[in-house]
Tab-separated table of C-alpha atoms in Angstrom:
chain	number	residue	atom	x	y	z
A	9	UNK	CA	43.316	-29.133	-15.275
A	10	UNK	CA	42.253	-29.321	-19.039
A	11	UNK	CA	39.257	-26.716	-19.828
A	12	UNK	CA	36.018	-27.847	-21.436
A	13	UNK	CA	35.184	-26.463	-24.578
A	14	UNK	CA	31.168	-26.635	-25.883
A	15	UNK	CA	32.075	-29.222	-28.403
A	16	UNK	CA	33.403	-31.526	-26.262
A	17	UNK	CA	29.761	-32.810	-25.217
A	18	UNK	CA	27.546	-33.875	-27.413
A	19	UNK	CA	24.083	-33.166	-25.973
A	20	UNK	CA	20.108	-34.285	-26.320
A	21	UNK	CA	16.691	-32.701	-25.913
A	22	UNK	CA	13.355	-34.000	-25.742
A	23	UNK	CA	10.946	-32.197	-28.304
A	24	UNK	CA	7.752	-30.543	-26.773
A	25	UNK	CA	6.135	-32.250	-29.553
A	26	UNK	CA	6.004	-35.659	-29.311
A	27	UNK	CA	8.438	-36.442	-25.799
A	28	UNK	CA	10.849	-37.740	-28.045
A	29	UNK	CA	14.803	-37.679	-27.385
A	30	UNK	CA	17.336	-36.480	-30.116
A	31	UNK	CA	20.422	-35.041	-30.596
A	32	UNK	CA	20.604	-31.349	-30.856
A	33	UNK	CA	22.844	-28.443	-30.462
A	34	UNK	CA	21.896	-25.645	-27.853
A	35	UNK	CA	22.849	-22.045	-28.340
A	36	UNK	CA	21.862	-18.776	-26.127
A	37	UNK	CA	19.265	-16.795	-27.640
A	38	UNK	CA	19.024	-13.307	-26.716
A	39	UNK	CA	16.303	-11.380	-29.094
A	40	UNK	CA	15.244	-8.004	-28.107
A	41	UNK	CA	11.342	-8.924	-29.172
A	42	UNK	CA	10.934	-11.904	-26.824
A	43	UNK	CA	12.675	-12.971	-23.515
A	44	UNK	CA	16.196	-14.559	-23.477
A	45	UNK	CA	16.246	-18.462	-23.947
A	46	UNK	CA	18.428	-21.246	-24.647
A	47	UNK	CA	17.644	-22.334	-28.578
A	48	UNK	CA	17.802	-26.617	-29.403
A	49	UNK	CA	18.604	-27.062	-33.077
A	50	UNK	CA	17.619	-30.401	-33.954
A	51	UNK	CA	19.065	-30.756	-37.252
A	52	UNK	CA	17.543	-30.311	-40.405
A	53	UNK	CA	14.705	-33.129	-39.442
A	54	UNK	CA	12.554	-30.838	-37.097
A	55	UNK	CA	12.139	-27.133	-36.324
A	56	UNK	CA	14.173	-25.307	-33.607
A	57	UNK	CA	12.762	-25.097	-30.078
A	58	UNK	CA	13.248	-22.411	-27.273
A	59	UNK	CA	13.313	-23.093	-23.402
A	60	UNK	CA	13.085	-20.042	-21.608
A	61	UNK	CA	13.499	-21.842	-17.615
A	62	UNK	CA	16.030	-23.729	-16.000
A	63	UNK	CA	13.519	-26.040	-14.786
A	64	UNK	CA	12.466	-26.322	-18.194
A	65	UNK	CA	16.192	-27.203	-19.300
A	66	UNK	CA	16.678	-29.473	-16.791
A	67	UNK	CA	13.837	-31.684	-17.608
A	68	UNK	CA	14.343	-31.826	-21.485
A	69	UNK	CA	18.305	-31.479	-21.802
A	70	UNK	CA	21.029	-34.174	-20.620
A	71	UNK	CA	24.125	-35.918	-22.504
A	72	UNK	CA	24.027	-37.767	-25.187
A	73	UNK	CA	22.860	-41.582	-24.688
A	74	UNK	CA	25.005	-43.926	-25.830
A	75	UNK	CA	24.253	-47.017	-27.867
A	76	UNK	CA	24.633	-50.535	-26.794
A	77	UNK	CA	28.261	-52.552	-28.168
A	78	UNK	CA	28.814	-55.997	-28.431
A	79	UNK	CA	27.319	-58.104	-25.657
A	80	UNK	CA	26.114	-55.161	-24.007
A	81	UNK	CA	22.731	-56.659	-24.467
A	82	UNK	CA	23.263	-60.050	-22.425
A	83	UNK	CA	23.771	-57.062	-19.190
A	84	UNK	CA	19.665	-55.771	-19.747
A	85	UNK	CA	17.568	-56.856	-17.127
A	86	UNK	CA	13.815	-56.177	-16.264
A	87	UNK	CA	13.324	-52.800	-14.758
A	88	UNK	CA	16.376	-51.409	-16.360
A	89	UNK	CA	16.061	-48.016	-18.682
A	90	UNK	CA	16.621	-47.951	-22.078
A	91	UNK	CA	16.836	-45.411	-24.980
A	92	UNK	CA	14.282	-47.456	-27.421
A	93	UNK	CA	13.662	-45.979	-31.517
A	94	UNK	CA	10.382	-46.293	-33.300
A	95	UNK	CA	10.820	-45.717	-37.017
A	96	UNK	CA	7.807	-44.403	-38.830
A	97	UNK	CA	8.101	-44.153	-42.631
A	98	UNK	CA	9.449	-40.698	-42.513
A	99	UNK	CA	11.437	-40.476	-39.442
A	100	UNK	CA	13.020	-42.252	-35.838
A	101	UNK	CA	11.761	-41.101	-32.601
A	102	UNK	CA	13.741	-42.405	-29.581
A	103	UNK	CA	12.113	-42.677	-26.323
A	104	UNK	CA	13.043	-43.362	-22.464
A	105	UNK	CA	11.349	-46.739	-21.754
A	106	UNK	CA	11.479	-49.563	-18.731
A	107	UNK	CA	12.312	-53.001	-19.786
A	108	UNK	CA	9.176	-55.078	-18.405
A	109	UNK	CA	9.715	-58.191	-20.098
A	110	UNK	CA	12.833	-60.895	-21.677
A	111	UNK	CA	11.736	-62.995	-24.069
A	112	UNK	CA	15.144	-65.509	-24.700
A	113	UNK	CA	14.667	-66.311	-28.318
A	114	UNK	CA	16.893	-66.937	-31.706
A	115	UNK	CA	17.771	-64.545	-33.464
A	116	UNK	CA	16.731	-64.214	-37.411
A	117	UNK	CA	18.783	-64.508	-40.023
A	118	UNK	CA	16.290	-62.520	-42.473
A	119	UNK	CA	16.782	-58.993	-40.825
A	120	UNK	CA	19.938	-56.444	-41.406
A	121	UNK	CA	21.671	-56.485	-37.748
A	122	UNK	CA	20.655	-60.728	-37.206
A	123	UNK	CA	17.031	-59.847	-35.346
A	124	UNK	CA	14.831	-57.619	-33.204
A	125	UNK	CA	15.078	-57.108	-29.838
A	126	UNK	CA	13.935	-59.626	-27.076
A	127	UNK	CA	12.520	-56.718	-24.794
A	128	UNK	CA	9.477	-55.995	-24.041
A	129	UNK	CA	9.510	-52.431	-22.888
């Protein structure tokens, strides 16, 4: 059997902050001045975090979400979870939401990726 190395998953944690999902790398933190912890580094876009309980990392740590491809879109039905991003001027939150509500319509022509989304979430 092959053996897992670290890098093979590609994790993501929810920020005390805001609830918001991204992707981070997680390192043990052992510093003599505080108690041990596992450390989320988001990146350069927000400030490390610490979560000192397994509870804690259960709730705000999982595996990476992955986007829809292709037609995957057509599959969404009402009630079904989704991974949805809000993009403010200075950065993209992503956020666990329930699809409530289709709305069948064309898409536009006028926007980068042919149109918005036809949930309701």
């Amino acid at each position: 059997m092959a053996k897992a190395d670290a890098s093979d998953f590609e994790l993501e944690a929810k920020r005390k902050e805001d609830s918001s999902w991204h992707p981070c790398q997680v390192f043990f933190s052992a510093d003599s001045s505080t108690s041990s912890g596992l450390t989320v580094n988001f990146g350069s876009q927000f400030e490390e975090e610490v979560i000192f309980s397994e509870e804690e990392a259960l709730a705000r740590l999982r595996f990476r979400s992955s986007p829809l491809q292709g037609d995957d879109c057509s599959h969404i039905k009402e009630g079904d979870h989704v991974l949805a991003s809000l993009k403010t001027q200075s950065k993209s939150l992503f956020f666990d939401c329930e699809v409530e509500k289709f709305e069948a319509h064309l898409k536009s022509l006028d926007t980068p990726k042919g149109g918005s989304s036809p949930y309701i979430i």
